[in-house]
């Protein structure tokens, strides 16, 4: 039985002109966090949504921001891709984050998608995150409301686990591969309870195709059928959107 509870605190929403501006807004806050806490632990999503954040952070680093003591923790990883596959999330983060920000590769942590025992690898990553504590987690959102690879129906109490991608998510991610059949069917992902432990959460979304999921996540019922709706229960969430992703937002009072 899916628990449905009344919405909690509505997240702070910022609407920007486009995806680049959204990325800059998020990166500005992350840079401020790193200045006040140089050894911050930052959870990093992949996919297209956070790429403008990483590009903007690289500009901060070029301008002198010191990120050498920051630990970067991946949100998820495909299961079964060889380590250097161009679409493994480790490789993607090496190109998008480690190289442009001149990060020591040892400061990037990713669940082991090549492990012979994925459940054990999930447990090890969960223990690492629990011991380290995540200061700020960056999230994108799937069209079906997933965060990480927590697809609809994932328990809110889930911790890092082995998960199966829905066919719609594999189709959405086919753009990174040759076709949907090449997208791995399984992954390791931080669970919803893992994500909710982060002290701060920054969700970023751009494009009309995200508008419905964003509206349901922010103002719909808090239900496991829309995993991102759990964020309504977090006290420090900021949602940064472009105009298109914000196009279906109706505030709880009914005004756009
Ligand atoms: C990525 C991840 C996913 C994506 C989501 C949106 O690490 O966990 O939840 O954030 O699928 O993907 P994009 O940004 O490519 O639209």
XYZ file of N, CA and C and ligand atoms in Angstrom:
784
model
N 0.860 -1.196 0.000
C 0.000 0.000 0.000
C 0.895 1.244 0.000
N 0.689 2.117 -0.954
C 1.517 3.316 -1.051
C 1.095 4.339 -0.010
N 2.037 4.770 0.845
C 1.635 5.802 1.802
C 1.386 7.132 1.100
N 0.310 7.784 1.406
C 0.031 9.115 0.868
C -0.169 10.021 2.070
N 0.674 11.038 2.175
C 0.566 11.950 3.315
C 0.381 13.360 2.786
N -0.131 14.265 3.599
C -0.291 15.634 3.117
C 1.065 16.240 2.794
N 1.126 17.161 1.818
C 2.393 17.803 1.497
C 2.984 18.501 2.710
N 4.298 18.585 2.748
C 4.979 19.274 3.830
C 5.358 20.676 3.418
N 6.615 21.052 3.676
C 7.082 22.403 3.371
C 7.292 22.534 1.864
N 6.662 23.501 1.173
C 6.935 23.619 -0.259
C 8.368 24.076 -0.492
N 9.087 23.418 -1.409
C 10.478 23.815 -1.653
C 10.560 25.221 -2.238
N 11.718 25.851 -2.069
C 11.957 27.161 -2.679
C 12.167 26.935 -4.176
N 11.457 27.703 -4.994
C 11.546 27.529 -6.445
C 12.106 28.790 -7.073
N 13.079 28.605 -7.959
C 13.652 29.735 -8.686
C 13.505 29.448 -10.183
N 12.939 30.379 -10.910
C 12.754 30.187 -12.354
C 13.726 31.093 -13.091
N 14.506 30.484 -13.981
C 15.521 31.232 -14.726
C 15.180 31.178 -16.216
N 15.889 31.969 -16.998
C 15.543 32.052 -18.425
C 15.806 30.750 -19.172
N 16.913 30.109 -18.872
C 17.265 28.899 -19.631
C 18.154 27.987 -18.776
N 18.514 26.834 -19.359
C 19.259 25.822 -18.614
C 20.626 26.346 -18.154
N 21.241 27.179 -18.973
C 22.557 27.711 -18.591
C 22.429 28.606 -17.364
N 21.411 29.470 -17.378
C 21.199 30.363 -16.231
C 20.849 29.558 -14.984
N 20.079 28.487 -15.164
C 19.736 27.626 -14.011
C 21.016 27.024 -13.433
N 21.889 26.543 -14.306
C 23.149 25.953 -13.855
C 24.014 26.967 -13.130
N 24.035 28.179 -13.646
C 24.846 29.216 -12.989
C 24.308 29.532 -11.598
N 22.974 29.584 -11.474
C 22.372 29.895 -10.165
C 22.737 28.817 -9.142
N 22.661 27.560 -9.564
C 22.984 26.462 -8.640
C 24.485 26.484 -8.308
N 25.305 26.690 -9.325
C 26.761 26.695 -9.110
C 27.180 27.827 -8.169
N 26.506 28.957 -8.258
C 26.840 30.088 -7.380
C 26.624 29.705 -5.916
N 25.529 28.979 -5.657
C 25.277 28.568 -4.269
C 26.265 27.483 -3.829
N 26.627 26.596 -4.752
C 27.594 25.552 -4.390
C 28.968 26.176 -4.116
N 29.336 27.144 -4.922
C 30.620 27.832 -4.699
C 30.619 28.500 -3.320
N 29.483 29.098 -2.951
C 29.391 29.754 -1.631
C 29.539 28.713 -0.519
N 28.914 27.553 -0.707
C 29.048 26.484 0.293
C 30.514 26.061 0.428
N 31.195 25.898 -0.709
C 32.590 25.433 -0.667
C 33.489 26.483 0.004
N 33.163 27.764 -0.202
C 33.975 28.804 0.461
C 33.815 28.728 1.975
N 32.591 28.446 2.446
C 32.395 28.382 3.902
C 32.798 27.021 4.462
N 32.745 25.983 3.615
C 33.113 24.634 4.084
C 33.990 23.978 3.011
N 35.295 24.246 3.026
C 36.179 23.763 1.952
C 36.240 22.241 1.827
N 35.868 21.510 2.907
C 35.875 20.045 2.806
C 34.449 19.497 2.669
N 33.601 20.269 2.006
C 32.208 19.853 1.818
C 32.127 18.535 1.060
N 31.036 17.798 1.323
C 30.741 16.558 0.596
C 29.528 16.852 -0.282
N 29.710 16.700 -1.583
C 28.657 17.098 -2.521
C 28.234 15.889 -3.348
N 26.947 15.623 -3.342
C 26.394 14.522 -4.129
C 26.109 15.008 -5.536
N 26.572 14.226 -6.514
C 26.463 14.708 -7.896
C 25.656 13.745 -8.768
N 24.669 14.328 -9.461
C 23.866 13.573 -10.421
C 24.567 13.601 -11.776
N 24.125 12.729 -12.668
C 24.589 12.776 -14.066
C 23.372 13.054 -14.944
N 23.359 12.580 -16.178
C 22.298 12.988 -17.096
C 22.603 14.391 -17.592
N 21.708 14.968 -18.358
C 21.988 16.281 -18.965
C 21.737 17.448 -18.004
N 20.783 17.300 -17.077
C 20.359 18.458 -16.264
C 21.488 19.158 -15.505
N 22.382 18.424 -14.810
C 23.381 19.142 -14.006
C 24.597 19.619 -14.789
N 24.676 19.300 -16.082
C 25.898 19.654 -16.823
C 26.194 21.163 -16.797
N 25.160 22.028 -16.929
C 25.460 23.466 -16.825
C 25.978 23.873 -15.438
N 25.614 23.115 -14.408
C 26.144 23.398 -13.061
C 27.649 23.143 -13.051
N 28.057 22.000 -13.621
C 29.474 21.638 -13.594
C 30.289 22.591 -14.476
N 29.678 23.003 -15.604
C 30.384 23.949 -16.483
C 30.591 25.282 -15.758
N 29.565 25.718 -15.025
C 29.688 26.985 -14.295
C 30.670 26.848 -13.130
N 30.664 25.674 -12.468
C 31.623 25.463 -11.378
C 33.062 25.501 -11.906
N 33.253 24.966 -13.121
C 34.597 24.990 -13.715
C 35.050 26.444 -13.897
N 34.115 27.335 -14.245
C 34.490 28.751 -14.396
C 34.872 29.339 -13.032
N 34.157 28.932 -11.971
C 34.557 29.399 -10.621
C 35.960 28.919 -10.270
N 36.271 27.670 -10.636
C 37.602 27.133 -10.329
C 38.666 27.910 -11.114
N 38.383 28.175 -12.381
C 39.338 28.967 -13.178
C 39.563 30.331 -12.535
N 38.496 30.850 -11.879
C 38.590 32.180 -11.251
C 39.173 32.107 -9.839
N 39.573 30.889 -9.392
C 40.285 30.809 -8.118
C 39.604 30.017 -7.019
N 38.381 29.514 -7.251
C 37.729 28.713 -6.203
C 38.535 27.431 -5.968
N 38.835 27.156 -4.705
C 39.629 25.984 -4.361
C 38.698 24.817 -3.989
N 38.700 23.784 -4.823
C 37.823 22.635 -4.550
C 38.631 21.379 -4.198
N 39.897 21.575 -3.854
C 40.770 20.401 -3.671
C 40.336 19.508 -2.504
N 39.632 20.075 -1.525
C 39.246 19.266 -0.353
C 37.804 18.767 -0.419
N 37.113 19.099 -1.517
C 35.714 18.671 -1.658
C 35.662 17.199 -2.064
N 34.738 16.451 -1.457
C 34.479 15.074 -1.884
C 33.208 15.081 -2.727
N 33.264 14.420 -3.879
C 32.138 14.379 -4.814
C 31.600 12.956 -4.844
N 30.329 12.772 -4.562
C 29.753 11.423 -4.468
C 28.656 11.239 -5.500
N 28.829 10.275 -6.379
C 27.826 10.039 -7.423
C 26.503 9.576 -6.819
N 25.451 9.938 -7.514
C 24.102 9.557 -7.097
C 23.815 8.113 -7.479
N 24.352 7.691 -8.603
C 24.019 6.362 -9.109
C 25.047 5.917 -10.142
N 24.931 4.659 -10.555
C 25.839 4.094 -11.569
C 25.135 2.927 -12.248
N 25.329 2.800 -13.539
C 24.798 1.641 -14.244
C 25.495 0.385 -13.764
N 24.781 -0.726 -13.824
C 25.381 -2.026 -13.508
C 25.852 -2.684 -14.791
N 27.083 -3.177 -14.756
C 27.547 -4.051 -15.832
C 28.276 -3.370 -16.966
N 28.398 -2.045 -16.951
C 29.207 -1.418 -18.000
C 30.676 -1.559 -17.617
N 31.549 -1.785 -18.593
C 32.971 -1.811 -18.244
C 33.398 -0.455 -17.667
N 34.403 -0.423 -16.786
C 34.738 0.811 -16.053
C 34.987 2.025 -16.955
N 35.585 1.798 -18.125
C 35.916 2.955 -18.970
C 34.895 3.180 -20.072
N 33.742 2.523 -19.967
C 32.695 2.759 -20.976
C 32.347 4.247 -20.974
N 32.208 4.871 -22.149
C 31.966 6.320 -22.167
C 30.700 6.755 -21.438
N 29.722 5.850 -21.286
C 28.482 6.239 -20.604
C 28.386 5.723 -19.179
N 29.451 5.078 -18.666
C 29.394 4.764 -17.236
C 29.395 6.114 -16.518
N 28.689 6.195 -15.408
C 28.587 7.500 -14.744
C 29.933 7.930 -14.177
N 30.805 6.943 -13.883
C 32.158 7.331 -13.457
C 32.856 8.082 -14.590
N 32.785 7.534 -15.803
C 33.443 8.195 -16.936
C 32.804 9.557 -17.207
N 31.479 9.606 -17.167
C 30.783 10.872 -17.421
C 31.232 11.928 -16.411
N 31.318 11.540 -15.137
C 31.728 12.506 -14.110
C 33.206 12.859 -14.226
N 34.011 11.922 -14.707
C 35.425 12.271 -14.932
C 35.528 13.394 -15.968
N 34.720 13.273 -17.047
C 34.789 14.286 -18.108
C 34.110 15.598 -17.706
N 32.980 15.488 -16.982
C 32.189 16.697 -16.700
C 32.681 17.449 -15.470
N 33.362 16.722 -14.560
C 33.668 17.309 -13.258
C 35.162 17.224 -12.923
N 35.697 16.001 -12.949
C 37.077 15.798 -12.486
C 38.057 16.581 -13.355
N 37.925 16.441 -14.674
C 38.893 17.112 -15.553
C 38.717 18.632 -15.526
N 37.505 19.157 -15.797
C 37.403 20.628 -15.848
C 37.639 21.325 -14.510
N 37.349 20.649 -13.384
C 37.554 21.296 -12.080
C 38.916 20.930 -11.476
N 39.713 20.132 -12.211
C 41.035 19.692 -11.751
C 40.930 19.003 -10.386
N 39.946 18.087 -10.297
C 39.707 17.352 -9.051
C 40.643 16.135 -9.016
N 41.198 15.847 -7.842
C 41.945 14.600 -7.656
C 40.942 13.445 -7.843
N 41.200 12.519 -8.776
C 40.231 11.439 -9.028
C 39.839 10.674 -7.761
N 40.735 10.645 -6.764
C 40.407 9.935 -5.521
C 39.281 10.634 -4.755
N 39.004 11.908 -5.086
C 37.943 12.645 -4.392
C 36.573 12.418 -5.041
N 36.538 11.630 -6.112
C 35.251 11.250 -6.720
C 34.920 9.833 -6.282
N 33.767 9.667 -5.656
C 33.336 8.340 -5.212
C 32.099 7.934 -6.011
N 32.108 6.706 -6.500
C 31.007 6.216 -7.346
C 30.697 4.795 -6.895
N 29.416 4.424 -6.781
C 29.136 3.023 -6.448
C 29.721 2.109 -7.527
N 30.165 0.932 -7.125
C 30.905 0.043 -8.035
C 29.947 -0.766 -8.915
N 29.705 -0.247 -10.114
C 28.796 -0.912 -11.048
C 29.385 -2.142 -11.711
N 30.646 -2.445 -11.405
C 31.269 -3.642 -11.984
C 31.392 -4.754 -10.943
N 30.893 -4.514 -9.745
C 31.094 -5.479 -8.649
C 30.443 -6.824 -8.964
N 31.123 -7.910 -8.559
C 30.556 -9.248 -8.735
C 29.308 -9.398 -7.867
N 29.288 -8.686 -6.741
C 28.138 -8.749 -5.835
C 27.551 -7.335 -5.687
N 26.604 -6.966 -6.560
C 26.082 -5.594 -6.543
C 25.416 -5.205 -5.217
N 24.751 -6.158 -4.570
C 24.089 -5.817 -3.294
C 25.121 -5.416 -2.247
N 26.228 -6.131 -2.285
C 27.310 -5.818 -1.338
C 27.903 -4.434 -1.667
N 28.068 -4.154 -2.964
C 28.607 -2.851 -3.381
C 27.653 -1.729 -2.962
N 26.349 -1.985 -3.072
C 25.355 -0.986 -2.652
C 25.483 -0.724 -1.155
N 25.619 -1.795 -0.388
C 25.747 -1.656 1.067
C 27.000 -0.881 1.440
N 28.091 -1.177 0.736
C 29.356 -0.485 1.027
C 29.214 1.015 0.741
N 28.549 1.351 -0.357
C 28.398 2.770 -0.709
C 27.485 3.476 0.296
N 26.432 2.800 0.700
C 25.515 3.380 1.689
C 26.260 3.659 3.005
N 27.078 2.705 3.437
C 27.822 2.898 4.691
C 28.803 4.070 4.557
N 29.438 4.156 3.384
C 30.364 5.272 3.155
C 29.612 6.613 3.252
N 28.461 6.703 2.575
C 27.712 7.973 2.589
C 27.208 8.304 3.990
N 26.760 7.279 4.716
C 26.243 7.521 6.067
C 27.358 8.011 6.979
N 28.549 7.454 6.807
C 29.668 7.841 7.666
C 30.169 9.242 7.292
N 30.171 9.557 6.000
C 30.723 10.835 5.541
C 29.732 11.972 5.753
N 28.458 11.715 5.447
C 27.437 12.774 5.507
C 27.533 13.643 4.269
N 26.413 13.868 3.625
C 26.406 14.677 2.394
C 25.881 16.072 2.747
N 26.678 17.085 2.429
C 26.257 18.468 2.727
C 25.211 18.950 1.730
N 25.430 18.628 0.463
C 24.515 19.128 -0.572
C 24.408 18.082 -1.672
N 23.191 17.752 -2.031
C 22.954 16.773 -3.098
C 22.340 17.476 -4.300
N 22.964 17.295 -5.454
C 22.411 17.817 -6.704
C 21.541 16.717 -7.322
N 20.342 17.094 -7.759
C 19.434 16.128 -8.390
C 18.912 16.656 -9.708
N 18.692 15.756 -10.671
C 17.809 16.016 -11.797
C 16.493 15.323 -11.488
N 15.590 15.297 -12.435
C 14.323 14.584 -12.238
C 13.932 13.920 -13.553
N 13.437 12.687 -13.459
C 12.967 11.994 -14.662
C 11.543 12.415 -14.995
N 11.136 12.125 -16.218
C 9.772 12.505 -16.645
C 8.713 11.804 -15.821
N 9.057 10.648 -15.236
C 8.086 9.937 -14.391
C 8.269 10.290 -12.911
N 9.048 11.322 -12.636
C 9.226 11.757 -11.248
C 10.344 11.049 -10.517
N 11.169 10.259 -11.242
C 12.252 9.580 -10.513
C 13.350 10.566 -10.129
N 14.019 10.256 -9.021
C 15.257 10.949 -8.634
C 16.275 9.859 -8.345
N 17.542 10.105 -8.714
C 18.451 8.973 -8.809
C 17.797 8.013 -9.793
N 17.975 6.715 -9.568
C 17.210 5.755 -10.375
C 16.130 5.129 -9.505
N 15.542 5.932 -8.643
C 14.419 5.479 -7.829
C 13.152 5.703 -8.635
N 12.713 4.643 -9.292
C 11.552 4.727 -10.170
C 10.266 4.708 -9.331
N 9.116 5.099 -9.926
C 7.858 5.082 -9.171
C 7.638 3.729 -8.478
N 7.226 3.797 -7.225
C 7.004 2.584 -6.435
C 8.156 2.258 -5.502
N 9.297 2.938 -5.674
C 10.429 2.703 -4.769
C 10.047 3.192 -3.368
N 10.287 2.387 -2.338
C 9.913 2.837 -0.983
C 10.678 4.092 -0.554
N 9.985 4.988 0.112
C 10.650 6.178 0.650
C 11.769 5.790 1.622
N 11.653 4.616 2.235
C 12.665 4.192 3.219
C 13.888 3.560 2.566
N 13.935 3.527 1.234
C 15.040 2.818 0.562
C 16.384 3.493 0.808
N 17.403 2.650 0.969
C 18.793 3.130 1.015
C 19.456 2.705 -0.305
N 20.775 2.898 -0.421
C 21.445 2.571 -1.687
C 21.177 1.107 -2.049
N 20.741 0.884 -3.271
C 20.318 -0.468 -3.648
C 20.474 -0.695 -5.146
N 20.358 -1.968 -5.493
C 20.335 -2.382 -6.897
C 18.916 -2.138 -7.412
N 18.781 -1.517 -8.574
C 17.441 -1.187 -9.067
C 17.357 -1.477 -10.554
N 16.128 -1.608 -11.023
C 15.854 -1.868 -12.439
C 15.280 -0.587 -13.042
N 15.788 -0.183 -14.177
C 15.266 1.008 -14.861
C 13.952 0.650 -15.546
N 12.999 1.584 -15.563
C 11.777 1.341 -16.328
C 12.119 1.475 -17.813
N 11.255 0.909 -18.645
C 11.486 1.010 -20.098
C 11.453 2.476 -20.527
N 10.601 3.298 -19.891
C 10.527 4.724 -20.285
C 11.841 5.432 -19.964
N 12.469 5.074 -18.849
C 13.762 5.693 -18.506
C 14.845 5.212 -19.470
N 14.803 3.922 -19.833
C 15.804 3.431 -20.797
C 15.631 4.138 -22.143
N 14.369 4.367 -22.520
C 14.127 5.103 -23.786
C 14.650 6.533 -23.673
N 14.372 7.169 -22.522
C 14.826 8.567 -22.342
C 16.351 8.640 -22.380
N 17.027 7.606 -21.875
C 18.499 7.631 -21.831
C 19.137 7.067 -23.093
N 18.304 6.589 -24.024
C 18.845 6.020 -25.270
C 19.668 7.061 -26.017
N 19.387 8.363 -25.786
C 20.130 9.407 -26.501
C 21.620 9.407 -26.154
N 21.976 8.802 -25.030
C 23.388 8.730 -24.651
C 24.065 7.462 -25.207
N 23.242 6.526 -25.715
C 23.762 5.249 -26.220
C 23.384 5.144 -27.705
N 23.622 3.971 -28.309
C 23.214 3.842 -29.717
C 21.705 3.629 -29.823
N 21.106 2.957 -28.840
C 19.653 2.743 -28.816
C 19.235 2.319 -27.402
N 17.894 2.224 -27.195
C 17.395 1.914 -25.846
C 17.876 0.547 -25.367
N 18.028 -0.411 -26.299
C 18.445 -1.762 -25.904
C 19.866 -1.769 -25.341
N 20.658 -0.764 -25.685
C 22.037 -0.699 -25.179
C 22.116 -0.051 -23.794
N 21.022 0.558 -23.332
C 21.025 1.168 -21.994
C 20.936 0.036 -20.970
N 21.878 -0.047 -20.043
C 21.824 -1.162 -19.079
C 20.467 -1.189 -18.365
N 19.936 -2.382 -18.141
C 18.616 -2.458 -17.479
C 18.680 -2.237 -15.975
N 19.892 -2.317 -15.403
C 19.994 -2.234 -13.941
C 21.060 -1.231 -13.524
N 20.977 -0.847 -12.283
C 21.909 0.167 -11.767
C 22.055 -0.001 -10.259
N 22.986 0.750 -9.707
C 23.036 0.958 -8.255
C 22.648 2.409 -8.040
N 21.771 2.666 -7.116
C 21.352 4.043 -6.882
C 21.241 4.342 -5.396
N 21.599 5.566 -5.045
C 21.257 6.022 -3.691
C 19.750 5.853 -3.550
N 19.301 5.448 -2.385
C 17.863 5.315 -2.161
C 17.249 6.653 -1.784
N 15.932 6.647 -1.628
C 15.247 7.903 -1.292
C 15.591 8.350 0.126
N 15.737 7.404 1.038
C 16.132 7.788 2.407
C 17.565 8.306 2.412
N 18.401 7.740 1.547
C 19.798 8.211 1.449
C 19.810 9.661 0.978
N 19.071 9.928 -0.081
C 19.008 11.288 -0.643
C 18.480 12.260 0.412
N 17.468 11.830 1.145
C 16.832 12.721 2.130
C 17.743 13.046 3.309
N 18.822 12.257 3.501
C 19.758 12.575 4.591
C 20.650 13.769 4.267
N 20.766 14.126 2.970
C 21.624 15.266 2.607
C 21.119 16.518 3.319
N 22.063 17.350 3.775
C 21.631 18.533 4.534
C 20.876 19.517 3.651
N 21.332 19.668 2.414
C 20.697 20.572 1.457
C 20.495 19.812 0.162
N 19.447 20.139 -0.564
C 19.205 19.505 -1.864
C 18.971 20.591 -2.905
N 19.601 20.434 -4.041
C 19.422 21.338 -5.186
C 18.905 20.493 -6.340
N 17.651 20.708 -6.736
C 17.104 19.999 -7.896
C 17.082 20.957 -9.072
N 17.556 20.488 -10.216
C 17.598 21.341 -11.403
C 16.880 20.624 -12.551
N 16.052 21.377 -13.275
C 15.341 20.779 -14.414
C 15.119 21.838 -15.479
N 15.194 21.389 -16.719
C 14.973 22.295 -17.846
C 14.188 21.560 -18.922
N 13.339 22.287 -19.614
C 12.625 21.715 -20.751
C 11.186 21.373 -20.420
N 10.336 21.520 -21.418
C 8.898 21.304 -21.275
C 8.596 19.869 -20.837
N 9.440 18.913 -21.295
C 9.156 17.504 -20.986
C 9.297 17.194 -19.493
N 9.857 18.123 -18.714
C 9.980 17.919 -17.260
C 8.870 18.634 -16.483
N 8.081 19.452 -17.198
C 7.138 20.345 -16.502
C 6.132 19.577 -15.648
N 5.603 18.486 -16.186
C 4.582 17.740 -15.459
C 5.182 17.085 -14.199
N 6.353 16.466 -14.363
C 7.002 15.806 -13.209
C 7.340 16.829 -12.130
N 7.806 18.004 -12.542
C 8.164 19.044 -11.571
C 6.914 19.487 -10.801
N 5.819 19.693 -11.516
C 4.584 20.139 -10.852
C 4.088 19.086 -9.868
N 4.135 17.819 -10.284
C 3.670 16.760 -9.383
C 4.588 16.629 -8.174
N 5.903 16.764 -8.411
C 6.867 16.627 -7.307
C 6.674 17.734 -6.277
N 6.450 18.954 -6.758
C 6.404 20.094 -5.833
C 5.058 20.253 -5.140
N 3.975 20.049 -5.884
C 2.658 20.393 -5.339
C 1.661 19.245 -5.361
N 2.059 18.085 -5.880
C 1.164 16.928 -5.874
C 1.210 16.229 -4.536
N 0.451 15.140 -4.420
C 0.499 14.375 -3.175
C 1.881 13.758 -2.967
N 2.263 13.628 -1.708
C 3.526 12.954 -1.387
C 3.252 11.455 -1.460
N 3.723 10.853 -2.538
C 3.413 9.445 -2.785
C 4.591 8.749 -3.436
N 4.763 7.489 -3.110
C 5.860 6.717 -3.722
C 5.669 6.562 -5.230
N 4.481 6.877 -5.734
C 4.272 6.830 -7.188
C 4.974 7.997 -7.887
N 5.310 9.037 -7.119
C 6.110 10.146 -7.659
C 7.292 10.319 -6.703
N 8.383 9.583 -6.938
C 9.471 9.555 -5.948
C 9.948 10.939 -5.525
N 10.025 11.896 -6.465
C 10.534 13.228 -6.110
C 9.615 13.965 -5.149
N 8.366 13.522 -5.002
C 7.461 14.205 -4.063
C 7.951 14.066 -2.623
N 8.820 13.092 -2.360
C 9.359 12.940 -0.993
C 10.121 14.194 -0.577
N 10.607 14.945 -1.576
C 11.379 16.160 -1.266
C 10.537 17.189 -0.523
N 9.212 17.095 -0.639
C 8.349 18.014 0.125
C 8.545 17.835 1.629
N 9.123 16.695 2.011
C 9.355 16.436 3.448
C 10.737 16.891 3.905
N 11.539 17.430 2.995
C 12.898 17.869 3.343
C 12.860 19.362 3.652
N 13.588 19.762 4.677
C 13.496 21.160 5.134
C 14.318 22.131 4.300
N 15.242 21.640 3.470
C 16.120 22.568 2.749
C 16.324 22.109 1.301
N 15.286 22.331 0.500
C 15.342 21.967 -0.922
C 15.180 23.224 -1.741
N 16.016 23.365 -2.752
C 15.861 24.471 -3.686
C 15.685 23.861 -5.071
N 14.708 24.354 -5.824
C 14.401 23.824 -7.151
C 14.655 24.926 -8.159
N 15.552 24.693 -9.097
C 15.916 25.713 -10.071
C 15.496 25.221 -11.454
N 14.661 26.019 -12.114
C 14.010 25.593 -13.355
C 14.236 26.620 -14.448
N 14.161 26.161 -15.701
C 14.005 27.146 -16.766
C 12.500 27.396 -16.939
N 12.176 28.345 -17.782
C 10.775 28.744 -17.914
C 9.916 27.564 -18.364
N 10.445 26.754 -19.286
C 9.659 25.637 -19.822
C 9.364 24.598 -18.733
N 10.360 24.273 -17.910
C 10.145 23.261 -16.859
C 9.197 23.785 -15.784
N 9.075 25.114 -15.679
C 8.187 25.724 -14.675
C 6.783 25.979 -15.225
N 6.551 25.581 -16.484
C 5.333 26.043 -17.165
C 4.053 25.442 -16.618
N 4.150 24.345 -15.853
C 2.898 23.781 -15.300
C 2.803 23.955 -13.798
N 3.590 24.864 -13.258
C 3.537 25.058 -11.810
C 2.324 25.874 -11.426
N 1.564 25.326 -10.537
C 0.453 26.054 -9.942
C 0.686 25.949 -8.452
N 0.788 27.067 -7.786
C 1.093 27.031 -6.358
C -0.087 26.422 -5.604
N 0.127 25.986 -4.346
C -0.952 25.373 -3.585
C -2.178 26.278 -3.511
N -1.988 27.592 -3.614
C -3.147 28.493 -3.541
C -3.863 28.574 -4.886
N -3.320 27.894 -5.903
C -3.986 27.842 -7.192
C -3.516 28.878 -8.182
N -2.558 29.759 -7.781
C -2.070 30.783 -8.692
C -0.774 30.345 -9.333
N -0.608 30.668 -10.648
C 0.648 30.356 -11.322
C 1.715 31.322 -10.891
C 21.240 10.837 -13.015
C 19.994 10.435 -12.378
C 18.664 10.644 -13.014
C 18.563 11.888 -13.870
C 17.198 11.969 -14.534
C 17.094 13.150 -15.461
O 22.331 10.588 -12.162
O 20.055 9.914 -11.336
O 17.683 10.710 -12.000
O 18.791 13.028 -13.078
O 16.958 10.806 -15.267
O 17.981 12.964 -16.519
P 18.332 14.147 -17.500
O 18.974 15.211 -16.701
O 19.280 13.550 -18.510
O 17.058 14.596 -18.115
